[in-house]
Coordinates of C-alpha atoms in Angstrom, one line a residue:
M1 CA -3.2 161.8 253.1
L2 CA -5.8 163.1 250.6
Q3 CA -9.1 161.2 251.0
F4 CA -12.3 161.1 249.0
D5 CA -15.7 159.6 249.6
L6 CA -15.9 156.4 247.5
P7 CA -18.4 153.5 247.3
Q8 CA -18.0 150.8 250.0
L9 CA -16.2 147.7 248.9
N10 CA -18.3 144.5 248.6
S11 CA -16.8 141.1 248.0
N12 CA -20.1 139.2 247.9
T13 CA -20.5 139.4 244.0
P14 CA -17.4 138.4 242.1
P15 CA -16.5 140.5 239.1
L16 CA -16.4 139.3 235.5
F17 CA -12.6 139.7 235.7
D18 CA -10.1 140.9 238.3
T19 CA -6.9 141.0 236.2
A20 CA -5.7 143.1 233.2
Q21 CA -5.6 140.0 231.0
G22 CA -9.1 139.1 231.9
C23 CA -10.1 142.6 231.0
K24 CA -8.5 142.3 227.6
T25 CA -10.3 139.1 226.9
W26 CA -13.6 140.6 228.0
I27 CA -13.2 143.7 225.9
A28 CA -12.3 141.6 222.8
A29 CA -15.9 140.1 223.0
L30 CA -17.6 143.5 223.3
P31 CA -20.1 144.2 220.5
L32 CA -18.4 147.4 219.4
S33 CA -20.6 147.6 216.3
N34 CA -23.5 148.3 218.7
A35 CA -22.0 151.3 220.5
L36 CA -24.9 151.8 222.9
E37 CA -24.9 148.2 224.1
A38 CA -21.1 148.0 224.4
H39 CA -21.1 151.3 226.3
R40 CA -23.7 150.0 228.7
Q41 CA -21.7 146.8 229.4
L42 CA -18.5 148.7 229.9
H43 CA -20.2 151.1 232.3
D44 CA -21.8 148.3 234.3
V45 CA -18.6 146.2 234.7
L46 CA -16.5 149.3 235.7
E47 CA -19.2 150.4 238.1
H48 CA -19.1 147.0 239.7
L49 CA -15.3 147.1 239.8
N50 CA -15.5 150.2 241.9
R51 CA -16.8 148.0 244.8
V52 CA -14.5 145.0 244.2
P53 CA -11.5 144.7 246.7
I54 CA -8.5 144.1 244.4
T55 CA -5.0 145.5 244.7
A56 CA -4.3 149.0 243.5
L57 CA -1.8 147.8 241.0
E58 CA -4.2 145.4 239.4
R59 CA -7.0 148.0 239.3
L60 CA -4.6 150.4 237.6
K61 CA -3.7 147.9 235.0
I62 CA -7.3 147.1 234.3
L63 CA -8.2 150.8 233.9
E64 CA -5.3 151.4 231.6
V65 CA -6.5 148.5 229.4
A66 CA -10.1 149.7 229.4
R67 CA -9.5 153.5 228.8
E68 CA -8.9 153.2 225.0
T69 CA -12.1 151.3 224.4
A70 CA -14.0 153.8 226.7
S71 CA -12.7 156.7 224.7
F72 CA -13.8 155.1 221.5
L73 CA -17.3 154.5 222.8
Q74 CA -17.6 158.0 224.3
D75 CA -16.7 159.4 220.9
E76 CA -19.6 157.4 219.4
L77 CA -22.0 158.7 222.0
I78 CA -20.9 162.3 221.3
K79 CA -22.1 162.0 217.7
R80 CA -25.6 161.3 219.1
F81 CA -26.1 164.6 220.9
A82 CA -23.3 167.1 220.2
G83 CA -24.6 170.1 218.2
K84 CA -28.2 169.1 218.6
P85 CA -30.7 171.8 219.7
I86 CA -31.1 172.3 223.5
P87 CA -32.9 171.0 225.3
L88 CA -31.9 167.6 224.0
K89 CA -34.5 165.1 223.0
P90 CA -34.9 162.1 225.4
V91 CA -32.7 159.8 223.3
E92 CA -30.1 162.5 223.0
H93 CA -30.2 163.4 226.6
S94 CA -29.8 159.7 227.5
A95 CA -26.6 159.5 225.4
W96 CA -25.3 162.7 227.1
A97 CA -26.1 161.4 230.6
D98 CA -24.5 158.0 229.8
M99 CA -21.3 159.8 228.7
V100 CA -21.1 161.9 231.9
E101 CA -21.7 158.7 234.0
L102 CA -19.0 156.6 232.4
W103 CA -16.4 159.4 232.9
R104 CA -17.5 159.6 236.5
V105 CA -17.2 155.8 237.0
I106 CA -13.7 155.8 235.5
E107 CA -12.6 158.7 237.7
T108 CA -13.9 157.0 240.8
N109 CA -11.9 153.8 240.0
Y110 CA -8.7 155.9 239.6
L111 CA -9.5 157.8 242.8
R112 CA -9.6 154.4 244.6
C113 CA -6.2 153.6 243.0
F114 CA -5.0 157.0 244.3
M115 CA -6.2 156.4 247.9
D116 CA -4.8 152.9 248.0
S117 CA -1.4 154.0 246.6
Q118 CA -0.5 156.8 249.0
N119 CA 1.0 154.5 251.6
N120 CA 1.6 151.5 249.3
A121 CA 5.2 150.8 248.3
E122 CA 4.1 148.7 245.4
T123 CA 2.1 151.5 243.6
S124 CA 3.4 154.7 245.1
A125 CA 5.8 155.1 242.2
Y126 CA 2.7 155.2 239.9
L127 CA 1.2 158.2 241.8
P128 CA 2.1 160.7 239.1
L129 CA 0.3 158.6 236.5
I130 CA -2.7 157.9 238.7
T131 CA -3.1 161.6 239.7
Q132 CA -2.9 162.7 236.1
R133 CA -5.6 160.2 235.2
C134 CA -7.8 161.5 238.0
L135 CA -7.3 165.0 236.8
R136 CA -8.1 164.1 233.2
Y137 CA -11.3 162.2 234.0
I138 CA -12.5 165.1 236.1
S139 CA -11.8 167.5 233.2
L140 CA -13.6 165.1 230.8
Q141 CA -16.7 165.3 233.0
M142 CA -16.5 169.1 232.8
L143 CA -16.2 168.9 229.0
A144 CA -19.3 166.7 228.9
Y145 CA -21.2 169.3 231.0
N146 CA -20.1 172.0 228.6
L147 CA -21.3 170.0 225.6
G148 CA -24.7 169.9 227.3
Y149 CA -24.6 173.6 228.1
S150 CA -25.0 172.6 231.7
K151 CA -23.3 173.9 234.9
T152 CA -20.4 172.1 236.4
P153 CA -21.7 170.3 239.5
A154 CA -20.4 171.4 242.9
G155 CA -17.3 169.5 244.0
L156 CA -15.6 168.9 240.7
W157 CA -13.4 171.9 240.7
K158 CA -12.4 171.4 244.4
R159 CA -11.5 167.8 243.6
L160 CA -9.4 169.0 240.6
H161 CA -7.6 171.6 242.8
D162 CA -7.0 169.1 245.6
L163 CA -5.4 166.6 243.3
Y164 CA -3.2 169.2 241.6
R165 CA -2.1 170.6 244.9
F166 CA -1.2 167.0 246.0
S167 CA 1.0 166.7 242.9
E168 CA 2.8 169.9 243.9
Q169 CA 3.3 168.6 247.4
G170 CA 4.6 165.3 246.0
E171 CA 6.9 167.3 243.6
F172 CA 5.6 165.5 240.5
A173 CA 3.3 168.2 239.0
T174 CA 5.6 168.5 236.0
A175 CA 6.7 164.8 235.9
K176 CA 6.0 163.3 232.5
V177 CA 3.6 160.3 232.2
K178 CA 2.6 158.3 229.2
D179 CA -0.8 159.0 227.7
S180 CA -1.7 156.9 224.6
L181 CA -4.8 159.0 224.1
D182 CA -2.9 162.2 223.8
G183 CA -3.0 163.0 220.1
G184 CA 0.4 164.8 220.2
E185 CA 3.5 163.5 221.8
K186 CA 1.6 160.8 223.9
I187 CA 3.0 162.5 227.0
S188 CA 1.3 164.6 229.6
T189 CA 1.7 165.9 233.2
C190 CA -0.5 166.8 236.1
G191 CA 0.2 170.5 235.4
I192 CA -0.7 170.3 231.7
T193 CA -3.9 168.4 232.5
F194 CA -4.8 171.0 235.2
V195 CA -4.3 173.9 232.9
R196 CA -6.3 172.2 230.1
A197 CA -9.4 172.2 232.3
L198 CA -8.9 175.8 233.5
L199 CA -8.4 177.2 230.0
L200 CA -11.4 175.3 228.5
D201 CA -13.6 176.8 231.2
V202 CA -12.3 180.4 230.8
A203 CA -13.0 180.1 227.0
T204 CA -16.7 180.4 228.0
P205 CA -18.1 177.2 226.4
A206 CA -21.6 178.6 226.8
G207 CA -20.7 181.0 224.0
L208 CA -19.3 178.3 221.7
S209 CA -20.9 175.8 219.4
A210 CA -20.5 172.2 220.3
K211 CA -18.0 171.8 217.4
H212 CA -15.9 174.7 218.7
I213 CA -16.0 173.3 222.3
L214 CA -14.5 170.0 221.0
L215 CA -12.1 171.9 218.8
T216 CA -10.9 174.0 221.7
D217 CA -10.2 170.9 223.7
Q218 CA -8.2 169.5 220.8
L219 CA -6.2 172.8 220.6
L220 CA -5.5 172.7 224.3
Q221 CA -4.1 169.2 223.8
L222 CA -1.5 170.8 221.6
W223 CA -1.1 174.1 223.4
A224 CA -1.5 173.5 227.1
P225 CA 2.2 172.3 227.3
R226 CA 3.1 175.9 226.3
T227 CA 1.9 177.1 229.7
L228 CA 3.3 177.1 233.2
V229 CA 1.6 177.0 236.6
K230 CA 3.3 179.3 239.1
S231 CA 2.7 180.1 242.8
T232 CA 3.7 183.7 242.2
Q233 CA 2.4 186.2 239.7
P234 CA 4.6 186.1 236.5
L235 CA 6.5 189.2 235.6
S236 CA 4.5 191.6 233.5
T237 CA 4.8 190.6 229.8
G238 CA 1.8 192.5 228.5
H239 CA -0.6 189.7 229.2
P240 CA -2.9 190.2 232.2
A241 CA -2.5 187.6 235.0
L242 CA -4.9 184.6 235.2
A243 CA -5.2 182.8 238.5
C244 CA -7.2 180.3 240.4
D245 CA -7.6 179.6 244.1
L246 CA -6.9 176.0 245.0
A247 CA -9.1 176.4 248.1
Q248 CA -12.2 177.3 246.1
D249 CA -14.7 175.2 244.2
T250 CA -14.4 177.2 241.0
G251 CA -12.1 177.7 238.0
L252 CA -10.1 180.8 237.1
L253 CA -10.9 184.0 239.0
P254 CA -11.3 187.5 237.7
P255 CA -8.6 190.0 238.9
P256 CA -7.5 191.7 241.1
Y257 CA -5.8 189.0 243.1
K258 CA -4.6 189.2 246.8
Q259 CA -0.9 188.7 246.8
D260 CA -0.7 187.0 250.2
V261 CA -3.0 184.1 249.4
A262 CA -0.9 180.9 249.5
T263 CA -3.4 178.9 247.5
L264 CA -3.4 181.2 244.4
R265 CA -1.9 179.7 241.3
Y266 CA -1.1 181.8 238.2
I267 CA -1.0 180.6 234.6
D268 CA 1.9 181.8 232.6
R269 CA 0.8 182.0 229.0
E270 CA 3.7 183.9 227.3
S271 CA 4.7 181.0 225.1
L272 CA 1.0 180.1 224.4
A273 CA 0.3 183.7 223.2
N274 CA 3.3 183.6 220.9
V275 CA 2.3 180.4 219.2
M276 CA -1.3 181.4 218.8
K277 CA -0.3 184.7 217.1
K278 CA 2.2 182.9 214.9
I279 CA -0.4 180.2 213.7
A280 CA -3.2 182.8 213.1
K281 CA -0.9 185.0 211.0
G282 CA 0.3 182.0 209.1
L283 CA -3.2 180.9 208.3
Q284 CA -4.1 184.4 207.2
K285 CA -1.1 184.4 204.8
G286 CA -2.2 181.2 203.2
E287 CA -0.6 178.4 205.2
T288 CA -2.7 175.2 205.3
V289 CA -4.3 173.7 208.4
S290 CA -2.1 170.6 208.2
S291 CA 1.2 172.6 207.8
S292 CA 0.2 174.6 210.9
G293 CA 0.0 171.4 212.9
L294 CA -3.7 171.8 213.6
P295 CA -6.4 169.0 213.5
E296 CA -8.1 168.9 210.2
S297 CA -11.5 169.4 211.9
A298 CA -12.1 172.9 210.4
N299 CA -10.9 175.1 207.6
A300 CA -8.3 177.9 207.9
T301 CA -11.0 180.7 208.0
E302 CA -12.8 179.0 210.9
Y303 CA -9.6 178.4 212.8
V304 CA -8.5 182.0 212.5
T305 CA -11.9 183.2 213.9
L306 CA -11.7 180.7 216.7
I307 CA -8.1 181.4 217.6
K308 CA -8.6 185.1 217.7
Q309 CA -11.6 184.6 220.0
L310 CA -9.6 182.2 222.3
Y311 CA -6.7 184.6 222.3
V312 CA -8.8 187.3 223.9
H313 CA -10.0 184.9 226.6
W314 CA -6.7 183.4 227.3
C315 CA -4.0 186.0 226.6
D316 CA -5.5 189.4 226.3
T317 CA -8.4 189.6 228.8
T318 CA -8.3 193.4 228.8
R319 CA -10.1 193.3 225.4
L320 CA -12.9 191.2 226.8
P321 CA -16.1 193.3 226.6
I322 CA -17.7 193.9 230.0
T323 CA -21.4 193.2 229.6
I324 CA -23.6 194.6 232.4
F325 CA -27.2 193.8 231.8
K326 CA -29.5 196.5 233.0
S327 CA -33.1 196.0 234.2
P328 CA -35.3 195.4 231.2
N329 CA -38.0 197.7 230.0
S330 CA -40.3 194.7 229.3
A331 CA -40.7 191.7 231.5
T332 CA -41.4 189.3 228.6
A333 CA -40.7 189.0 224.9
Q334 CA -42.4 187.2 222.1
M335 CA -39.9 185.0 220.2
C336 CA -40.1 183.6 216.7
F337 CA -37.6 181.4 214.8
S338 CA -36.3 180.7 211.3
I339 CA -36.4 182.9 208.3
A340 CA -39.8 181.6 207.3
G341 CA -41.1 182.2 210.8
L342 CA -39.7 185.8 210.9
H343 CA -41.3 186.5 207.5
Y344 CA -44.7 185.4 208.8
H345 CA -44.5 187.3 212.0
M346 CA -43.4 190.5 210.1
T347 CA -46.2 190.2 207.5
G348 CA -48.9 188.7 209.6
K349 CA -49.8 186.1 206.9
P350 CA -48.4 183.0 205.3
F351 CA -45.8 183.4 202.6
R352 CA -47.1 183.4 199.0
Q353 CA -45.3 183.3 195.7
P354 CA -45.3 186.9 194.4
D355 CA -45.9 185.8 190.8
K356 CA -48.8 183.6 191.8
P357 CA -51.2 185.9 193.8
S358 CA -54.1 183.5 193.3
D359 CA -52.2 180.5 194.7
L360 CA -54.6 179.8 197.6
S361 CA -54.9 176.8 199.8
R362 CA -57.9 174.6 199.8
M363 CA -59.0 176.0 203.2
E364 CA -58.7 179.6 201.9
I365 CA -60.7 178.8 198.8
E366 CA -63.4 177.3 200.9
D367 CA -63.5 180.4 203.1
I368 CA -63.8 182.7 200.1
K369 CA -66.6 180.7 198.7
V370 CA -68.6 180.7 202.0
F371 CA -67.6 184.0 203.7
G372 CA -66.2 186.1 200.9
H373 CA -62.8 186.4 202.6
V374 CA -60.2 184.3 204.4
R375 CA -61.1 184.0 208.1
K376 CA -58.5 184.8 210.8
E377 CA -59.1 181.3 212.2
T378 CA -58.0 179.7 208.9
Q379 CA -54.8 181.8 208.8
T380 CA -54.0 180.8 212.4
A381 CA -54.6 177.2 211.7
M382 CA -52.3 177.4 208.6
I383 CA -49.6 179.0 210.7
G384 CA -49.9 176.3 213.3
D385 CA -49.5 173.7 210.6
M386 CA -46.3 175.4 209.5
A387 CA -44.9 175.5 213.1
F388 CA -44.5 179.3 213.1
N389 CA -46.1 179.7 216.5
G390 CA -44.1 182.0 218.8
E391 CA -43.0 181.6 222.4
T392 CA -43.0 183.9 225.4
W393 CA -39.7 184.2 227.2
H394 CA -38.8 186.2 230.4
V395 CA -36.4 189.1 229.9
R396 CA -33.7 189.2 232.6
G397 CA -31.6 192.1 231.3
E398 CA -30.6 194.1 228.3
T399 CA -27.8 196.3 226.9
M400 CA -27.7 198.4 223.7
D401 CA -27.1 195.3 221.5
R402 CA -27.8 192.3 223.7
V403 CA -30.7 190.8 225.6
Q404 CA -30.5 188.1 228.3
M405 CA -33.6 186.0 228.6
L406 CA -34.9 182.8 230.2
R407 CA -36.6 180.3 228.0
P408 CA -39.1 178.6 230.3
L409 CA -39.3 174.8 230.6
E410 CA -42.8 174.7 229.1
C411 CA -41.5 176.0 225.8
H412 CA -40.7 173.5 223.0
Q413 CA -38.5 175.2 220.5
G414 CA -35.0 173.7 220.4
L415 CA -32.1 176.2 220.5
S416 CA -28.7 176.2 219.0
H417 CA -25.7 178.4 219.3
G418 CA -25.7 180.9 216.4
Q419 CA -29.4 180.4 215.7
L420 CA -31.5 183.2 214.2
V421 CA -34.4 184.5 216.4
G422 CA -36.9 187.4 216.2
V423 CA -37.7 189.3 219.4
R424 CA -40.8 191.5 219.9
F425 CA -41.0 193.3 223.3
G426 CA -44.7 194.2 223.0
P427 CA -47.7 193.7 220.7
Q428 CA -47.2 197.1 219.1
S429 CA -43.4 196.8 218.8
R430 CA -41.6 195.9 215.7
I431 CA -39.6 192.7 215.5
I432 CA -35.9 192.9 216.2
I433 CA -33.7 190.2 214.8
G434 CA -30.9 188.6 216.7
Q435 CA -28.6 185.7 216.9
I436 CA -28.1 183.3 219.9
K437 CA -24.7 183.9 221.3
S438 CA -24.8 182.0 224.6
L439 CA -26.8 179.1 226.1
S440 CA -26.9 177.8 229.7
N441 CA -29.2 175.0 230.7
D442 CA -30.5 174.3 234.2
E443 CA -33.5 173.2 236.2
T444 CA -35.3 176.6 235.7
G445 CA -35.0 176.6 231.9
I446 CA -32.4 177.8 229.4
T447 CA -30.7 181.2 229.9
V448 CA -30.1 182.7 226.5
V449 CA -28.1 185.7 225.4
V450 CA -29.2 187.2 222.1
Q451 CA -26.9 189.5 220.1
L452 CA -29.2 191.9 218.2
L453 CA -28.3 192.5 214.5
P454 CA -28.0 196.1 213.5
G455 CA -30.5 197.4 210.9
K456 CA -34.2 197.4 210.2
P457 CA -35.6 194.1 208.8
L458 CA -38.1 194.0 205.9
P459 CA -39.7 190.7 204.6
V460 CA -38.9 190.0 201.0
A461 CA -38.9 187.0 198.6
V462 CA -35.9 185.8 196.7
R463 CA -34.9 183.3 194.0
E464 CA -32.0 182.8 191.6
A465 CA -31.9 185.5 188.9
G466 CA -33.3 184.3 185.6
A467 CA -34.6 181.0 187.1
S468 CA -38.3 181.6 186.5
H469 CA -38.9 177.8 186.9
L470 CA -37.9 178.1 190.5
S471 CA -40.2 179.2 193.4
Y472 CA -39.5 182.2 195.5
T473 CA -38.5 181.6 199.1
P474 CA -38.8 183.9 202.1
A475 CA -35.9 186.1 203.1
V476 CA -35.3 189.2 205.2
L477 CA -33.8 192.4 203.9
M478 CA -31.7 194.2 206.5
I479 CA -31.6 198.0 205.9
A480 CA -28.3 199.2 207.1
A481 CA -28.2 201.2 210.3
T482 CA -25.6 203.7 209.0
H483 CA -24.8 205.2 205.6
E484 CA -21.4 203.5 205.7
A485 CA -22.8 200.0 206.2
K486 CA -24.0 197.9 203.3
P487 CA -27.5 196.5 203.0
S488 CA -27.7 192.7 203.4
L489 CA -30.0 189.7 203.1
L490 CA -30.8 187.0 205.7
L491 CA -30.9 183.8 203.7
P492 CA -31.1 180.1 204.5
A493 CA -27.6 178.6 205.3
G494 CA -25.6 177.2 202.4
V495 CA -28.2 177.9 199.7
H496 CA -27.0 181.1 198.0
P497 CA -23.2 181.4 197.7
V498 CA -21.3 184.8 197.4
G499 CA -21.2 186.0 193.8
K500 CA -24.7 184.7 193.0
R501 CA -27.3 186.9 191.4
L502 CA -30.7 186.9 193.0
E503 CA -34.1 188.3 192.2
V504 CA -35.4 190.2 195.3
F505 CA -39.1 191.1 195.4
A506 CA -39.9 193.9 197.8
D507 CA -42.0 196.7 196.3
N508 CA -40.8 195.7 192.9
L509 CA -38.5 193.1 191.4
Y510 CA -34.8 193.8 191.8
I511 CA -31.6 192.0 190.7
V512 CA -28.8 192.0 193.2
R513 CA -25.4 190.3 193.4
L514 CA -24.3 188.8 196.7
E515 CA -21.0 190.4 197.5
S516 CA -19.7 189.2 200.9
L517 CA -20.6 187.0 203.9
V518 CA -21.3 189.1 207.0
I519 CA -22.4 186.3 209.4
R520 CA -22.6 182.5 209.1
G521 CA -25.1 181.3 211.7
A522 CA -26.4 177.9 212.6
D523 CA -29.4 178.2 210.4
F524 CA -28.9 181.3 208.3
E525 CA -26.3 183.5 206.5
Q526 CA -26.2 187.3 206.4
V527 CA -24.8 188.4 203.1
A528 CA -24.1 191.9 201.9
F529 CA -25.1 192.7 198.3
I530 CA -25.0 195.4 195.6
A531 CA -28.0 196.3 193.5
A532 CA -27.6 195.2 189.9
D533 CA -30.9 196.1 188.2
S534 CA -34.6 196.7 188.8
V535 CA -37.5 195.4 186.7
V536 CA -41.0 196.7 186.7
A537 CA -43.2 193.7 187.4
T538 CA -46.8 194.7 187.2
T539 CA -48.1 191.1 187.5
L540 CA -46.5 190.6 190.9
Q541 CA -48.6 190.8 194.1
R542 CA -48.8 194.1 195.8
P543 CA -46.3 194.2 198.7
A544 CA -47.1 194.7 202.3
A545 CA -47.8 198.3 203.3
G546 CA -44.8 200.3 204.3
T547 CA -42.2 198.5 202.2
N548 CA -42.2 200.7 199.1
T549 CA -40.2 203.7 200.4
E550 CA -37.8 201.6 202.5
A551 CA -37.0 199.2 199.6
R552 CA -36.6 201.9 197.0
R553 CA -34.1 203.7 199.3
I554 CA -32.0 200.6 199.3
F555 CA -32.1 199.7 195.6

């Protein structure tokens, strides 16, 4: 028998209900319009049910009645924290923690059903269903930890492996069970649920946005049935083997694998690889998302990018880049954030309208009247008001184009996957611009991997061409690192579409046309451009020293 540590039973406090019909009646009265209150009540009643001595069959019926409402309320909680900057604010963290806790409580109830059914003639026939439910609620806890960019706690993987191995020993790993929450055929198996957890983990959720983590789980709902779990390594089909060890508390393992280990299980992805390639090619040729059978949670371009990324992780691991971070040259780095913040830290002063050089703040005017110049203290105070203060992070390792850093707990800047950051490794060093590619949150802080953008950044000002009534906004000109590459602009996300003509003020006033999107980040877009015209603008403020030669070389 497979045993788990569960809460002790206690019959002193009667439950609000102890039958499936009683559960239906109770759920009908839940205040579903108030998701937080309904969630709290459902958690409390199921937590109490964990300690109530009722038959395994009745407990199973109650859980089957409650799981649809639980799923609805969990989806409502996800909206409160998914995609929000890390670390989460207290109210967001509370929603995340409540989500994890409800999945844990439901899993524990199903585990009690599982333990009570192993030698129970009345419910032993339901073991395939109960085991699949246990596997799914463990994997949902893992999904929740991924959404919080937190590590999977010790013991979850081992529980998943033990339950799957039990399904193999019981010869029902591939037995179909009904699952009304499965968006596809409403059918699942222990093997499908097991693979779904493994492949989500190997997709490296730390390197995905919250939207793409959820989208990947939806895709696995459709595609996990295309896989097989085998005890022997599949014949070579051009796809490197993926395997896990059921005796270990971890997910899929990197090769090579020892052939004589009885607890190794291999994932056959031949059919999965074929369907992924077919769908990606179809989308690239103009097929719609709906005709491809995909959830309409993203557009075709976004799906193609995600599917290609997942294909490498799931089916063609030989193409995965091997990143070895070397000892850093600097122990710390100064960090700055947002295009406006980058502009300030590159120029050393607040942004001003180039066509209004005398547009001074009240504090600056007072300084000039009294001191004849703007004091450094005033500039510092203004920057503090605009929230452009930087942070000091610890550098853990670096490569030619990536930096791994630890954001200490005492820092306050929220971080998002795909966010724009500036990195300065020393007071005399120039700012290097990068994009957050990976986040991992634990008790020591947030481990961040930053992908450095090629090219040299220069602060500029931009506005729509011919729109003299509009104000200039800060932007960053990226001077191409090679002659073949095109120059580009870092612009606020969603403001300036491709094809638009912009005025760019560097050493002079230039007209450019945005030509193609290079990167779409969380808070910015990098857009390549071609120079259209230049205009002498003698009334404009003199640019920062050092920009003239660089800018003229571009335009």
